[in-house]
Coordinates of C-alpha atoms in Angstrom, one line a residue:
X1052 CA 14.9 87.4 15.0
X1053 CA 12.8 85.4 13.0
X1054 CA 9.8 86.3 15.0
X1055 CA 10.2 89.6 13.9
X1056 CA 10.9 88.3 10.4
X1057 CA 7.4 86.9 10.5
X1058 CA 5.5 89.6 11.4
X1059 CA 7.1 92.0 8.9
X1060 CA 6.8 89.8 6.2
X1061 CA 2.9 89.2 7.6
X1062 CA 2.6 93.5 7.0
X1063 CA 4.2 92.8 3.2
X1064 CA 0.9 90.5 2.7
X1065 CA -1.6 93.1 3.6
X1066 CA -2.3 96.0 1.1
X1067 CA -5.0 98.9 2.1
X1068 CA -8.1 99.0 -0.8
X1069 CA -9.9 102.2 -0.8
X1070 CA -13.3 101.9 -2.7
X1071 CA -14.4 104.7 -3.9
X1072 CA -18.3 106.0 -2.9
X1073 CA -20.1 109.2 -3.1
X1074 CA -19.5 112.0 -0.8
X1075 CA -22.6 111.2 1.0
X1076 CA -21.4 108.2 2.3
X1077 CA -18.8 107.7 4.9
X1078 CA -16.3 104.7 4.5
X1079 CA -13.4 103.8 6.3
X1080 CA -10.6 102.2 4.1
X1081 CA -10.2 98.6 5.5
X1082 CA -7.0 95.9 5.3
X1083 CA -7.7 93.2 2.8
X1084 CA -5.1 90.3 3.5
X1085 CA -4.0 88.8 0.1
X1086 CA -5.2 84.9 0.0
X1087 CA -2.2 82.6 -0.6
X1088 CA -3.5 79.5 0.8
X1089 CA -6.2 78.2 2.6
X1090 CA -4.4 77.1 5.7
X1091 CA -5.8 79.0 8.0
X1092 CA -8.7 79.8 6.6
X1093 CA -11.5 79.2 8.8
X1094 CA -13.6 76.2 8.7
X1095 CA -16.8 76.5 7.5
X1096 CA -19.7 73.7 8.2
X1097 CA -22.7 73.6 6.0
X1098 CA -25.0 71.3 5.4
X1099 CA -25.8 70.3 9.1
X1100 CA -28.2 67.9 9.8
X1101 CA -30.7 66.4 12.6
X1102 CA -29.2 62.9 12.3
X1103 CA -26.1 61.5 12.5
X1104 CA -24.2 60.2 9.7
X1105 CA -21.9 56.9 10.0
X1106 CA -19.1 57.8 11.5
X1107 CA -21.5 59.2 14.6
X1108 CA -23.1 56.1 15.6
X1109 CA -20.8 54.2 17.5
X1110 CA -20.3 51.4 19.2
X1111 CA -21.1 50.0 23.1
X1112 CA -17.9 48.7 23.5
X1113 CA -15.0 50.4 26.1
X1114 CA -11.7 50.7 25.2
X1115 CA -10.8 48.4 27.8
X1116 CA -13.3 45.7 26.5
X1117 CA -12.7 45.8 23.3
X1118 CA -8.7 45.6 23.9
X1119 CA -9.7 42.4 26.1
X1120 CA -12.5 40.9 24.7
X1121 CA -12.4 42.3 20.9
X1122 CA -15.5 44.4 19.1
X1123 CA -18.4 44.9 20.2
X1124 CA -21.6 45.5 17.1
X1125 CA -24.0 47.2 19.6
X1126 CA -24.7 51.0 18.3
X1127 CA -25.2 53.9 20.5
X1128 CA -25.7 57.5 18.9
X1129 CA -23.4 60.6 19.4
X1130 CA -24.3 64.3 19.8
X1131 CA -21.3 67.2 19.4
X1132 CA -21.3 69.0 22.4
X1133 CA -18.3 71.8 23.5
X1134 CA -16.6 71.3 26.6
X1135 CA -13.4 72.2 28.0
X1136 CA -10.4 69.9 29.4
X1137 CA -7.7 70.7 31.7
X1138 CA -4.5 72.2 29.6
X1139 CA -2.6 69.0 31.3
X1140 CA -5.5 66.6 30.0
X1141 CA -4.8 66.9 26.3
X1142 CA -1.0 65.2 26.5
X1143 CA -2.6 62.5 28.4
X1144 CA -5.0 62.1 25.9
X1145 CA -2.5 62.1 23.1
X1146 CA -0.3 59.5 24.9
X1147 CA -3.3 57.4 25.4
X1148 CA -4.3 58.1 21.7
X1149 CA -0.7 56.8 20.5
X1150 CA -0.8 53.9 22.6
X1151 CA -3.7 52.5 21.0
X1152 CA -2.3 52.7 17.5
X1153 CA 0.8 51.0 18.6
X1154 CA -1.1 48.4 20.1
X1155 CA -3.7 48.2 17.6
X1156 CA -2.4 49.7 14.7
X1157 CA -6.1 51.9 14.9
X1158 CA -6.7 55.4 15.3
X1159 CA -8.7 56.5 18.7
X1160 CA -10.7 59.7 18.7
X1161 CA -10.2 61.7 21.7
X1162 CA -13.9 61.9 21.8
X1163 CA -14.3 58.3 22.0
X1164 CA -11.6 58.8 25.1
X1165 CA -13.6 62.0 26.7
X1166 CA -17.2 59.9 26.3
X1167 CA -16.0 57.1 27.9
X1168 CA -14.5 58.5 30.8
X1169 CA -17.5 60.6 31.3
X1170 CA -19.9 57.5 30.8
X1171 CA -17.6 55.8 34.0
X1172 CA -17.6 58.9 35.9
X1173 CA -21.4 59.7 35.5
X1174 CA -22.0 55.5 36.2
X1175 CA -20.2 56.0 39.4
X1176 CA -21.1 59.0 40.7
X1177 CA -25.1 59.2 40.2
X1178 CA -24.7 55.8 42.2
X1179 CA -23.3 57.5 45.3
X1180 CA -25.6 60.3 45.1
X1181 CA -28.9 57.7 44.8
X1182 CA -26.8 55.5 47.6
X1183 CA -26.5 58.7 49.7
X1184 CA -30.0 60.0 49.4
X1185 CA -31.9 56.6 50.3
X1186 CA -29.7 57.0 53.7

């Protein structure tokens, strides 16, 4: 019930404006939904640049090295790419994410996770592949 609750109270928020234009041009009335917080409002990124800021230039360190040996100051810089994960990957993630603050009392991006993996995977597997192809 209150699923249906929802979407009639969603109908309450939108109201039909009709602008008025001359009889030469056509116009179709459209729904204006009234703005009562920016919640889901749609994130908007300006301002991009070619380099990367601070918080992009990160560290050599693993995860596991850094939980064994401590930090790492090397610096290694970060493009944003868009990639897609398994659905089952992302509670692994988040697990993985929450053990490291509870060990650590630190966040973990799951970037840092997804580059690091990838960084081990693409170690390993160019190495067969160059391995293979001298044979």
């Amino acid at each position: 019930m209150a699923d249906y609750a929802d979407l009639l109270a969603a109908e309450d928020k939108k109201k039909v404006e009709v602008i008025p234009v001359s009889v030469d041009t056509p116009t179709k009335p459209h729904i204006v939904e009234k703005k009562t917080s920016t919640h889901n409002a749609p994130t908007v990124r300006n301002n991009r640049t070619d380099t990367p800021n601070d918080r992009s230039v990160k560290t050599n360190s693993s995860l596991m090295s850094e939980l064994t040996e401590g930090v790492q100051e090397n610096k290694r810089e970060t493009e944003r790419y868009s990639f897609e994960i398994y659905t089952d990957q992302k509670p692994r993630i988040d697990e993985l994410q929450y053990l490291y603050k509870k060990r650590t009392g630190k966040k973990l991006s799951s970037s840092r996770i997804i580059r690091e993996a990838l960084e081990e995977y693409l170690t390993k597997t160019i190495r067969v592949l160059e391995e293979t192809q001298k044979k």
